[in-house]
Short mmCIF file of C-alpha atoms (C1' of nucleotides) in Angstrom, two decimals:
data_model
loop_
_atom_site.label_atom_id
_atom_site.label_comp_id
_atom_site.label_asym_id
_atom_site.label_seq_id
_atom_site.Cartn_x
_atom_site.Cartn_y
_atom_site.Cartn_z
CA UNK V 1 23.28 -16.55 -11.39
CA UNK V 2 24.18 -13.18 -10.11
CA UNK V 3 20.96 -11.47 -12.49
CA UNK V 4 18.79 -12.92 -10.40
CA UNK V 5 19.69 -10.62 -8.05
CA UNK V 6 18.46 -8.35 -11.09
CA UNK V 7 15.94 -9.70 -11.78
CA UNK V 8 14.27 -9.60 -8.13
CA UNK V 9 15.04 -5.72 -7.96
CA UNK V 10 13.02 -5.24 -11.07
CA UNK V 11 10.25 -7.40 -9.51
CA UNK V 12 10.12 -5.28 -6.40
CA UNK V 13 10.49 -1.94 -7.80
CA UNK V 14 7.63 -2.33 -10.04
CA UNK V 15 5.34 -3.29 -7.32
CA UNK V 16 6.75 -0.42 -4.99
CA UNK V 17 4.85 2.03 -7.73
CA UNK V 18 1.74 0.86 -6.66
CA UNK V 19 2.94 1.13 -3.06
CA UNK V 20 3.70 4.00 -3.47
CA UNK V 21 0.47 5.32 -4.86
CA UNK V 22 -0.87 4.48 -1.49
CA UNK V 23 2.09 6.47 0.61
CA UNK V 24 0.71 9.84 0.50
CA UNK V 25 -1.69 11.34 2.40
CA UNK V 26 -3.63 13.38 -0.16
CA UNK V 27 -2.95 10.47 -2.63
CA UNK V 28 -5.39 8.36 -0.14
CA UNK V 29 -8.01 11.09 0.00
CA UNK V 30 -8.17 11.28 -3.62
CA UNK V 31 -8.72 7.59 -3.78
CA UNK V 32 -11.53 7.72 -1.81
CA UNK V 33 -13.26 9.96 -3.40
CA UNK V 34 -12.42 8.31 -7.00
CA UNK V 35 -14.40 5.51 -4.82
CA UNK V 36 -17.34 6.68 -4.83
CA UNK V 37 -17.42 7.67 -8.65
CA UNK V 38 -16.22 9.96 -11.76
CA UNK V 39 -14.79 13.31 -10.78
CA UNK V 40 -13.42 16.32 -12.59
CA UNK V 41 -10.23 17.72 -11.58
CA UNK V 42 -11.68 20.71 -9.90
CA UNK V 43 -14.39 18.65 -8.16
CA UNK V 44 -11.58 16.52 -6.94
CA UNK V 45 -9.44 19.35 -5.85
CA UNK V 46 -12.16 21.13 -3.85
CA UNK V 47 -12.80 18.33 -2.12
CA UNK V 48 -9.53 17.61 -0.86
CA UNK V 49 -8.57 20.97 -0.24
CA UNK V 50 -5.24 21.28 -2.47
CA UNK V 51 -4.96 23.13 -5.48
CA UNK V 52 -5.43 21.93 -8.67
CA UNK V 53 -2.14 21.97 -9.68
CA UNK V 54 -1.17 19.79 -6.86
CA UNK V 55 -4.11 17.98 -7.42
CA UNK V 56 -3.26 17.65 -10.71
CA UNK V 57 -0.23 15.99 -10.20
CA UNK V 58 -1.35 13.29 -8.02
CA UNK V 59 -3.78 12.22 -10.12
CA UNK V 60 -0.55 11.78 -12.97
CA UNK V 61 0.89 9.34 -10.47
CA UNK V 62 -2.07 7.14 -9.98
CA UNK V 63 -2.44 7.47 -14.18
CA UNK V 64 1.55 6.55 -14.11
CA UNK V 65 0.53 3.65 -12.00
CA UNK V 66 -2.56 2.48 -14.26
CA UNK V 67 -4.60 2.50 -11.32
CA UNK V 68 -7.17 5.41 -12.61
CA UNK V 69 -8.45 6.15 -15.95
CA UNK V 70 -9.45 9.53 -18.15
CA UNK V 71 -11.85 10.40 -19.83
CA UNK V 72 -13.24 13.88 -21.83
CA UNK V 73 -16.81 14.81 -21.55
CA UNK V 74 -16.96 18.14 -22.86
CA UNK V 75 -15.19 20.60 -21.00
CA UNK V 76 -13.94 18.66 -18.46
CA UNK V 77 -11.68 15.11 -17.68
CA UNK V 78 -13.03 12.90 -15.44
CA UNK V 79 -11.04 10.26 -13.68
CA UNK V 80 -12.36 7.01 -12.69
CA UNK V 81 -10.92 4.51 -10.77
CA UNK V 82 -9.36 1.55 -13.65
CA UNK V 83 -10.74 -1.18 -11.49
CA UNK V 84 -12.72 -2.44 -8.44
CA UNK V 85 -9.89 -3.73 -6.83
CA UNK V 86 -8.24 -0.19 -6.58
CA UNK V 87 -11.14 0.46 -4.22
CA UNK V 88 -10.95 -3.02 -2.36
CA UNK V 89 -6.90 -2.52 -1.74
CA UNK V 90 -8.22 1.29 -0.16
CA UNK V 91 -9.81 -0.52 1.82
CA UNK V 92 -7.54 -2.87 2.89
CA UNK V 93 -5.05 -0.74 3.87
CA UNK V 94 -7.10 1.40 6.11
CA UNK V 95 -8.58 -1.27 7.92
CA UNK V 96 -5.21 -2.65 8.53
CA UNK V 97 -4.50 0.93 9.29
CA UNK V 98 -7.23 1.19 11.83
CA UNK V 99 -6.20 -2.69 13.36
CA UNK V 100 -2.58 -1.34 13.76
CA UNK V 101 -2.15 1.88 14.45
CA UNK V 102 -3.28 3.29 18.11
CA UNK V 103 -2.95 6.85 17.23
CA UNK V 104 -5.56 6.42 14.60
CA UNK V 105 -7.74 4.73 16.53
CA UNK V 106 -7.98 7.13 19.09
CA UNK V 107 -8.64 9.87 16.72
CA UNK V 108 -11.78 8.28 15.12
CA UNK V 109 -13.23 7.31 18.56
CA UNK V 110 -12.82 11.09 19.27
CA UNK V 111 -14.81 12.09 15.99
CA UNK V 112 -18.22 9.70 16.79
CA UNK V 113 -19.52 9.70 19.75
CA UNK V 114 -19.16 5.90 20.40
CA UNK V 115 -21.36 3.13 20.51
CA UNK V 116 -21.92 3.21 16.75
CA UNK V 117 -19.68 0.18 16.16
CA UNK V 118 -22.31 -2.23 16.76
CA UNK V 119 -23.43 -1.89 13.45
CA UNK V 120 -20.60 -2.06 11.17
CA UNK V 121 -20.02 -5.78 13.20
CA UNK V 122 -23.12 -6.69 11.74
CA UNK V 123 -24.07 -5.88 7.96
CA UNK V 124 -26.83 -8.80 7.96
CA UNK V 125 -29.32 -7.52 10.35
CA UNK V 126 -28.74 -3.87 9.68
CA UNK V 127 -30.21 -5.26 5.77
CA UNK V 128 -32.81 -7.30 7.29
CA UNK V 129 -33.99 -4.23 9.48
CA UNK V 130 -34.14 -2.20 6.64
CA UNK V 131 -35.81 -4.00 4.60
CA UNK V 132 -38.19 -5.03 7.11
CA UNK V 133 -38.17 -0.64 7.31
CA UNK V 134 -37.28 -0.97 10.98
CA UNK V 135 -34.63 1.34 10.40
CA UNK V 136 -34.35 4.30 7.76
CA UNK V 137 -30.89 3.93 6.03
CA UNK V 138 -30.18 7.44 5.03
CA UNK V 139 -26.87 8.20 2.21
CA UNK V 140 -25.81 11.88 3.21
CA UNK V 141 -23.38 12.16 0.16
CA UNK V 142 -24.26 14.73 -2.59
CA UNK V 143 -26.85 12.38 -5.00
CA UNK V 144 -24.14 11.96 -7.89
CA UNK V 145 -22.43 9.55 -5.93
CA UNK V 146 -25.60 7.95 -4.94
CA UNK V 147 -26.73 7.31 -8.16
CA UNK V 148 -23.00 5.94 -8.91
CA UNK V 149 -23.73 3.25 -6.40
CA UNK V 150 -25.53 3.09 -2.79
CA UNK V 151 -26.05 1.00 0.05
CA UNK V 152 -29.40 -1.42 -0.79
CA UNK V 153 -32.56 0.31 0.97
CA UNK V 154 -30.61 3.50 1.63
CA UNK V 155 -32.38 6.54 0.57
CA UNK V 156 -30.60 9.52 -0.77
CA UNK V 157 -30.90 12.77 1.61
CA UNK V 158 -27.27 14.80 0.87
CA UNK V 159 -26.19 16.80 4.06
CA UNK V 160 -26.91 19.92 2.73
CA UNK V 161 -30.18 19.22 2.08
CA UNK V 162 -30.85 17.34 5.29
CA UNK V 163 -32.25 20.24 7.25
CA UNK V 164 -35.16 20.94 5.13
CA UNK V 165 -36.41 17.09 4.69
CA UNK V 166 -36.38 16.56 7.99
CA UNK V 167 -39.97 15.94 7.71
CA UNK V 168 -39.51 12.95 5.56
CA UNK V 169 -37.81 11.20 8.46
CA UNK V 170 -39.85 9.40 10.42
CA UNK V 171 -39.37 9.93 14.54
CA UNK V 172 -40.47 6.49 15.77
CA UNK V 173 -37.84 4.65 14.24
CA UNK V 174 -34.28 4.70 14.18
CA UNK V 175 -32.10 6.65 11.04
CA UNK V 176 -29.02 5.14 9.96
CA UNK V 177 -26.89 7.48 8.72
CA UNK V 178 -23.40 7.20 5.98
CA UNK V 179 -21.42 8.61 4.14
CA UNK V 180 -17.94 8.04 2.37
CA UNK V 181 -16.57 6.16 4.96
CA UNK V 182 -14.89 6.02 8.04
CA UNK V 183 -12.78 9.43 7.31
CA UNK V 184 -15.80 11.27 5.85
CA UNK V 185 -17.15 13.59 7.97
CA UNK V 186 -21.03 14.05 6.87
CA UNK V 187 -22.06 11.44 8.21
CA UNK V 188 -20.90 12.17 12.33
CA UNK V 189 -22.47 15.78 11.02
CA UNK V 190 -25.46 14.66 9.59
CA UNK V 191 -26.13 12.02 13.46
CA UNK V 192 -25.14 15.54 15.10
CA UNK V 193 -27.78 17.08 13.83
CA UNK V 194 -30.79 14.52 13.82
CA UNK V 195 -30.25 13.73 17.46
CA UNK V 196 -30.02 18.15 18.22
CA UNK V 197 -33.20 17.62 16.60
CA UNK V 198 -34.90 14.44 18.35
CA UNK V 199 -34.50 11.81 16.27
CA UNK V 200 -32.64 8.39 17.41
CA UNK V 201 -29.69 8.52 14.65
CA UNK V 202 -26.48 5.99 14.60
CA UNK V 203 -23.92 6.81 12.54
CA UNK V 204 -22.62 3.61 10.51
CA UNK V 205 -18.78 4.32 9.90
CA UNK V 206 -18.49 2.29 6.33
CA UNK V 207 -18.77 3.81 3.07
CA UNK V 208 -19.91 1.74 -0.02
CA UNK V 209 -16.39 0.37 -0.98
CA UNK V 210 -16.03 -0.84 2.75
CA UNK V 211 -19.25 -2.68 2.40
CA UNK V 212 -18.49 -4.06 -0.89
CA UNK V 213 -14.93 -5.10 -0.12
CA UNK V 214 -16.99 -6.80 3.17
CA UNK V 215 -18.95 -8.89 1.44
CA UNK V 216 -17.14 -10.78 -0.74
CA UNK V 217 -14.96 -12.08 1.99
CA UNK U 1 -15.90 23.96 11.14
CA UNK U 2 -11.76 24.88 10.21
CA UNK U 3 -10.89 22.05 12.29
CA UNK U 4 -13.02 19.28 10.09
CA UNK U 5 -10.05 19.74 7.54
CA UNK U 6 -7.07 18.89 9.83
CA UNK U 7 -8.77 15.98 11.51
CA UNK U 8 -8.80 15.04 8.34
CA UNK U 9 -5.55 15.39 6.94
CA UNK U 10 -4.42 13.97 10.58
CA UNK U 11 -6.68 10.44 9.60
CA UNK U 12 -4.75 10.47 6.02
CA UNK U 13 -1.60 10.71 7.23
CA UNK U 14 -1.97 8.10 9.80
CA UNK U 15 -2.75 5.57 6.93
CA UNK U 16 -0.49 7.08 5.01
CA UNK U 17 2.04 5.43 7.38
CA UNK U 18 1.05 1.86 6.35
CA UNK U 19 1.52 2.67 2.37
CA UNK U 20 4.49 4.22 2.76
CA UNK U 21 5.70 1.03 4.18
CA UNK U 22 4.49 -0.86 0.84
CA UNK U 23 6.50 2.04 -1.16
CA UNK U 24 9.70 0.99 -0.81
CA UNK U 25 10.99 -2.11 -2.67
CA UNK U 26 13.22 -3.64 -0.27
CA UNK U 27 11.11 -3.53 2.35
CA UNK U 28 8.34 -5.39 0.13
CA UNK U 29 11.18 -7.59 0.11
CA UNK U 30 11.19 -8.02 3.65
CA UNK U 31 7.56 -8.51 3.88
CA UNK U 32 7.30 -11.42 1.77
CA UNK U 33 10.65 -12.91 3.32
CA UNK U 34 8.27 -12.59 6.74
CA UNK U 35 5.57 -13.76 5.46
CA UNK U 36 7.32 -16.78 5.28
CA UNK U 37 7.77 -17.28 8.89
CA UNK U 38 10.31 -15.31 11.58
CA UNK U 39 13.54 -14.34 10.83
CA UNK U 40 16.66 -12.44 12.67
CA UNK U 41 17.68 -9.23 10.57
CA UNK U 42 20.73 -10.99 9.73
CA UNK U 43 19.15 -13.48 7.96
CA UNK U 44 16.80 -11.27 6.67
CA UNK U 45 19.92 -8.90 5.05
CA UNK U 46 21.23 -12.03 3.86
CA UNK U 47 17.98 -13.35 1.62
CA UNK U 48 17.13 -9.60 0.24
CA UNK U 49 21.15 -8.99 -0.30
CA UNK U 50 21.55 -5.57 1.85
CA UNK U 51 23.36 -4.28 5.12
CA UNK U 52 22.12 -5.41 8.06
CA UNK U 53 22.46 -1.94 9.14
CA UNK U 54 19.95 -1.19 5.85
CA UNK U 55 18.24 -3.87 6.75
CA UNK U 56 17.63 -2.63 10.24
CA UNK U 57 16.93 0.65 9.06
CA UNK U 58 13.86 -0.68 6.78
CA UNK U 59 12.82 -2.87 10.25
CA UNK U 60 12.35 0.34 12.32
CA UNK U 61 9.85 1.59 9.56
CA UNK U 62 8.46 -1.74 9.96
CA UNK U 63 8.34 -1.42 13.62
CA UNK U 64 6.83 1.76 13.85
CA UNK U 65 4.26 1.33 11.51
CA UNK U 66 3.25 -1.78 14.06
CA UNK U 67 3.53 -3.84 11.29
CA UNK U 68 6.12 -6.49 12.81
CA UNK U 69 7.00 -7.85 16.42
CA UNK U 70 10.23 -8.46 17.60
CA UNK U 71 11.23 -11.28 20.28
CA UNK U 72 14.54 -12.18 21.56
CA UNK U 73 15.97 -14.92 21.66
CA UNK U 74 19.25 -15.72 22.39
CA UNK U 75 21.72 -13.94 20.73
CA UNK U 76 19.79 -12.81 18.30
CA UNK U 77 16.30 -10.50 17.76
CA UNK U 78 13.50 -12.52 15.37
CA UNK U 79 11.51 -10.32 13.78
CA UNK U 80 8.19 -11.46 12.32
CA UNK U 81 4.86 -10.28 11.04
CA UNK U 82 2.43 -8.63 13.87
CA UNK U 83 -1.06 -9.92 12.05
CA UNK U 84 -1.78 -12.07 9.27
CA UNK U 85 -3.50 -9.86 7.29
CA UNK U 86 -0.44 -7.59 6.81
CA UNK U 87 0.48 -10.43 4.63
CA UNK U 88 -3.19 -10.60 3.46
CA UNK U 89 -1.96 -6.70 2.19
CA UNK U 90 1.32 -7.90 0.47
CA UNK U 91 -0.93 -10.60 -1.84
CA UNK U 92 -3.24 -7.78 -2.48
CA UNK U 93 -0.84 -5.52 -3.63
CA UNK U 94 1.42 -7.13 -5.56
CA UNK U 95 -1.71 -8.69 -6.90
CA UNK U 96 -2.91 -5.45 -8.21
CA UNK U 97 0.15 -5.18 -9.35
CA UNK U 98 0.42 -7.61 -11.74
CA UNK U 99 -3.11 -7.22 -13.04
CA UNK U 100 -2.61 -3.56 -14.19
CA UNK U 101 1.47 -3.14 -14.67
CA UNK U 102 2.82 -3.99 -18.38
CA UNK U 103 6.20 -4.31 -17.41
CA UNK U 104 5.79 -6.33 -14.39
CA UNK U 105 3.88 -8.96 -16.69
CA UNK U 106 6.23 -9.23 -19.07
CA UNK U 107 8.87 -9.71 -16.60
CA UNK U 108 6.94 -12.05 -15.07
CA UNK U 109 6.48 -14.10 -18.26
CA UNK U 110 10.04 -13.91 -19.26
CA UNK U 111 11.14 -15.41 -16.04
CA UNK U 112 8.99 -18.84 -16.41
CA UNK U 113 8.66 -21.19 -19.27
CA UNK U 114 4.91 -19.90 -19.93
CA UNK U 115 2.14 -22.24 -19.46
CA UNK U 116 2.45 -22.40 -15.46
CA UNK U 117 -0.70 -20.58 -14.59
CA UNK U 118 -3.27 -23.29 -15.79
CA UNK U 119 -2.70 -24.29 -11.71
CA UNK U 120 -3.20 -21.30 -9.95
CA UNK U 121 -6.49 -20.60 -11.42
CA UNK U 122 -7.11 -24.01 -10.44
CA UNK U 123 -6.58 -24.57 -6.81
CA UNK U 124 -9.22 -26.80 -5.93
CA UNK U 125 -8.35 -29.80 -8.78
CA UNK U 126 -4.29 -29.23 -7.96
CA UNK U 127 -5.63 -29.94 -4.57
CA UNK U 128 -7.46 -32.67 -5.80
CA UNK U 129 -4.81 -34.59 -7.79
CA UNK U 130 -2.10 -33.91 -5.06
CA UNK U 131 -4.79 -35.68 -2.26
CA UNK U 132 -4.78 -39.03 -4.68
CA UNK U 133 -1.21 -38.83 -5.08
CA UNK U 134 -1.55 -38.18 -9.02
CA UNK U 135 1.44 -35.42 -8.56
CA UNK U 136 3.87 -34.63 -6.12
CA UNK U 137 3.89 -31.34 -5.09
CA UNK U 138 7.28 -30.19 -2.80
CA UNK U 139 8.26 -26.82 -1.62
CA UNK U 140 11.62 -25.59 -2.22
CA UNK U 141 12.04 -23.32 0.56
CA UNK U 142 14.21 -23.92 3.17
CA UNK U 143 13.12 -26.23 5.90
CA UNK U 144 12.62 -24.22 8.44
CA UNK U 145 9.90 -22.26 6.31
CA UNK U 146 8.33 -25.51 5.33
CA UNK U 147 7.89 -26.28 8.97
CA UNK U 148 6.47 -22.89 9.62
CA UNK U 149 3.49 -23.44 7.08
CA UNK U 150 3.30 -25.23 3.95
CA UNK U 151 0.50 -26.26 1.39
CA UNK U 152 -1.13 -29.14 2.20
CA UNK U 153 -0.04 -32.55 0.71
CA UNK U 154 3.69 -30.78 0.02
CA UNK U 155 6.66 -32.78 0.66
CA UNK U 156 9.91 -30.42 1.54
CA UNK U 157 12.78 -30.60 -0.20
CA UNK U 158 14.47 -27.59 0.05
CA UNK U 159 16.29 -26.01 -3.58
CA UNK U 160 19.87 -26.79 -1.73
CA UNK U 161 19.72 -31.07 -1.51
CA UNK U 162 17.08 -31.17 -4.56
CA UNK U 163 19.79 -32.64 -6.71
CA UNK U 164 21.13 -35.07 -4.23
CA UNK U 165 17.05 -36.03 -3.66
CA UNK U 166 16.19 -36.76 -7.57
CA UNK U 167 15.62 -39.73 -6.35
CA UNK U 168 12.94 -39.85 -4.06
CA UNK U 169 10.91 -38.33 -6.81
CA UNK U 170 8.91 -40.39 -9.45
CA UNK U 171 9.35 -39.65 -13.05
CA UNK U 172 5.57 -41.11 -14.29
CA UNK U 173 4.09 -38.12 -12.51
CA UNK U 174 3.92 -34.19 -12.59
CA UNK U 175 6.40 -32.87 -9.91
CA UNK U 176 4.40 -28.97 -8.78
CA UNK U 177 7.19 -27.21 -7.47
CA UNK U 178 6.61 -23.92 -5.29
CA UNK U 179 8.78 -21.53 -3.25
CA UNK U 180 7.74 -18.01 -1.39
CA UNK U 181 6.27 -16.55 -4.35
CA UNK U 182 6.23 -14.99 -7.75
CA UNK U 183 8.71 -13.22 -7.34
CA UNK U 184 11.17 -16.02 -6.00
CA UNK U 185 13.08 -17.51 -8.66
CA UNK U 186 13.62 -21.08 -6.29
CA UNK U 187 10.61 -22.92 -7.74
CA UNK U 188 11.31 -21.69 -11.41
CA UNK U 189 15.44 -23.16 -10.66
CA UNK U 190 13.73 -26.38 -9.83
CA UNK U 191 11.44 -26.90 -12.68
CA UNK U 192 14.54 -26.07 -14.97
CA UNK U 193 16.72 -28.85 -13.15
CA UNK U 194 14.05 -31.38 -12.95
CA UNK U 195 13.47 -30.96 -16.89
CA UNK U 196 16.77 -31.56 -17.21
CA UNK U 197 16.90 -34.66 -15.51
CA UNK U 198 13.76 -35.64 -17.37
CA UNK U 199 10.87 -34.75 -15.21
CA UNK U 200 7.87 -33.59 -15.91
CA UNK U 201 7.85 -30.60 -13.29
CA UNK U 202 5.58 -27.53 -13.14
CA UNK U 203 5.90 -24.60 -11.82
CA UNK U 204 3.21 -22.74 -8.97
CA UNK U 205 3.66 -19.16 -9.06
CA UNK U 206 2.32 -18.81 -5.15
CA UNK U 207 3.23 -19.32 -2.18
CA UNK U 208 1.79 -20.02 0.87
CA UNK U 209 0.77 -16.19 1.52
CA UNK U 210 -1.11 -16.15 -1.62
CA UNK U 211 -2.68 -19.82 -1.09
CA UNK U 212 -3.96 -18.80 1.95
CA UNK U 213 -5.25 -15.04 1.28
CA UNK U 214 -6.84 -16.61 -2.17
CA UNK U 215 -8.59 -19.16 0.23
CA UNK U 216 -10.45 -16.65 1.95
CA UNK U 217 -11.80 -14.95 -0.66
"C1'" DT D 1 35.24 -8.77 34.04
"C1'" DA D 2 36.48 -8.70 29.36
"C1'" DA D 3 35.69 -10.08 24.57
"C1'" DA D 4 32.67 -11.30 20.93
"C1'" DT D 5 28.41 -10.99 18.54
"C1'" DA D 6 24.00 -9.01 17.02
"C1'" DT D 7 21.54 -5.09 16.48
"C1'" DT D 8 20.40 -0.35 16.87
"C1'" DC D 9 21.29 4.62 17.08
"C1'" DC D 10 23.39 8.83 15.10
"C1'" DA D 11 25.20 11.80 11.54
"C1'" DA D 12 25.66 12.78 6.79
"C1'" DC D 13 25.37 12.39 1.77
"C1'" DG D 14 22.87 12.57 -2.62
"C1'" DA D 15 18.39 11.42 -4.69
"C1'" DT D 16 13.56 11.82 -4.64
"C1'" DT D 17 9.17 13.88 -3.41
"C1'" DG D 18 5.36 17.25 -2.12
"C1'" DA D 19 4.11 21.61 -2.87
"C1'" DT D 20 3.91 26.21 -5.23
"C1'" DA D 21 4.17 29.57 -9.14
"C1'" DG D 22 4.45 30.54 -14.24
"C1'" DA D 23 4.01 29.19 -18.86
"C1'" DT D 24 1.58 25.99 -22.12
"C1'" DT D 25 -1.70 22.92 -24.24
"C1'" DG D 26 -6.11 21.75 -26.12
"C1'" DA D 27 -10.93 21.64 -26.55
"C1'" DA D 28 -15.26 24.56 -26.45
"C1'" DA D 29 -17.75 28.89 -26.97
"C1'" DT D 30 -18.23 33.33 -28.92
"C1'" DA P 1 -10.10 33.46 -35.28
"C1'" DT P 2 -10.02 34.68 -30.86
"C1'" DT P 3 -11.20 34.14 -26.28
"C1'" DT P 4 -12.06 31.25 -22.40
"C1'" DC P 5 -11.66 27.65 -19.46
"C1'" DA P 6 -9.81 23.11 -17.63
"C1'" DA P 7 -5.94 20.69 -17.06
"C1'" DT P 8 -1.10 19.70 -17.68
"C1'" DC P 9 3.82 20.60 -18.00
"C1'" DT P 10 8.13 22.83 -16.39
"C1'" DA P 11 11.05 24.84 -12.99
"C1'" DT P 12 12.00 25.44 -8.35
"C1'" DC P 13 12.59 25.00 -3.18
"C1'" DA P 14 12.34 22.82 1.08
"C1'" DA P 15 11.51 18.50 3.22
"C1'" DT P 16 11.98 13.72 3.34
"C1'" DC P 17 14.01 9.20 2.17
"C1'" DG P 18 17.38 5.53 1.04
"C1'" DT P 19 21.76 4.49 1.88
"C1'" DT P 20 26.30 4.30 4.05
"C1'" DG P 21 29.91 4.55 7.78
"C1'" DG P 22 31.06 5.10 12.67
"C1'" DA P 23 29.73 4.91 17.49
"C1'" DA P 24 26.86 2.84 20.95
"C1'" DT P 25 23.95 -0.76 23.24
"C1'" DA P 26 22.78 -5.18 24.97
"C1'" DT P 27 23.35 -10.01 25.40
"C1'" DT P 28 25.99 -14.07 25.40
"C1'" DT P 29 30.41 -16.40 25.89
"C1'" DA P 30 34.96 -17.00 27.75
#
DNA sequence: TAAATATTCCAACGATTGATAGATTGAAAT
DNA sequence: ATTTCAATCTATCAATCGTTGGAATATTTA
């Protein structure tokens, strides 16, 4: 049986192109943000800083890899993610990321400002305070990808909008603050600002696909 | 805040470092061959048919991505995975894999006789008849992976002695054979022989990675 | 101490990839 | 029908990667 041999390769190599997917840098970003919903082109290129040529073609190699889909709404194509587990395997590999990889660690301690782990250990009474409306659960992402999905109990204030509704927020009790997820910066920004300002904020580091992917395990 | 963009891109790139492992073929080849228990890169060269020099060369990736652990011993250096949920990864990927690549299923399909997935949809009543003894389920592997972790109720009898063994094997019941994987052919070579010799043998796509991550979940 | 074995390091080759610029498609608006 | 806009395709260059061969390292064995 030397085909087997054959055989195997072909096995591999077609699981390398999803691997691969996953092996470059602005490939992840663009992931992410597929995570939390639809996006144009554009919209994805602006947010990941690349043209959208580049852009462009990145999004061809997740479409080569059947892990995104298109579709036309007017002017625009929007790109969706094919499939929840696109978002869980994101997931996966930046935790693992995160449990392996020093370096990494080290940068996202230097981006929060610490003790805001205590939270993500515990997703069950984080829900029970907020539904009990102990704590505020705040989602600082622009209100598209709110109303694509949220956190339950989270109310939608987007960063850029956070300075004026201030005055919604109550002072007595403590505002949980998220975002994208762990690599997304609005959230540390958004904490930043509520405790300049006197409130008792905690950034919690997981987006919605990190929650999701948490509970069904 | 410039800087926002290159902590960012720094974050990326540090996960990018664990895809990029998963990218290359023959080092998913050496995952899964870890995943079955530790190995020295000779033997390792050996099972995935490259240079140990290649071989070592796809280890160092390994290594630096913090993926695997090496230990001496004697003459030679074992090399095995650092975490279980790096093989927790492998599952998920070349899970994904199959569920959105054409051309992976149909390779998939053309290497076993069909109707072998009724079982792995089915975990808990395989688990079931192989408690009461109504089949026989042995792994293929080689000893030395059996010993490292097998399914529970499996008898080993590694691919090599299975012909001399026929015997110890009943023909009124369904022989479920299994090896490392989907993408190992040793479990499909045994249902073929068995057949022959007039068993009634299925075949289990997993292995013991994917038993275990699907237990979890 | 020398020889044998297992593994890694180093240098080099062609192949592939990420990124950029220019030309092209294809739907929508005038 | 023509213009406009979003997105893709093609060509290109430098950088990186997979692979191979030769030299070097470290450990065991004689």
């Amino acid at each position: 049986m030397k085909d087997a041999r054959k055989i195997k390769d072909l096995l591999y190599e077609q699981v390398a192109r999803i691997g691969k997917v996953f092996s470059s840098p602005k490939r992840l970003e663009l992931i992410e943000l597929l995570c939390q919903g639809e996006k144009t082109v554009e919209a994805l290129a602006n947010e990941a800083s690349i043209s959208v040529k580049l852009t462009s073609a990145h999004l061809r190699e997740l479409r080569m890899a059947q892990l995104v889909e298109t579709e036309r709404q007017g002017k625009n194509i929007y790109y969706r993610l094919a499939n929840k587990s696109v978002a869980d395997l994101w997931v996966q590999v930046h935790t693992l990321a995160e449990d392996r990889l020093v370096d990494l660690q080290l940068a996202l301690q230097r981006i929060a400002d610490q003790p805001d782990d205590l939270i993500a250990n515990d997703r069950d009474s984080l829900m029970k305070a907020a539904r009990k409306g102990e704590v505020v659960v705040i989602d600082v992402r622009p209100s598209e990808e709110y109303l694509n999905a949220h956190l339950p109990f989270a109310r939608s204030i987007p960063i850029d909008e956070l300075r004026q509704r201030l005055s919604e927020l109550p002072k007595d009790r403590a505002i949980v603050a998220y975002c994208r997820g762990p690599y997304c910066l609005m959230a540390v920004d958004a904490v930043t600002l509520l405790k300049k300002e006197g409130y008792s904020a905690i950034h919690l580091r997981e987006g919605v696909a990190e929650w999701d992917a948490a509970q069904k395990i």
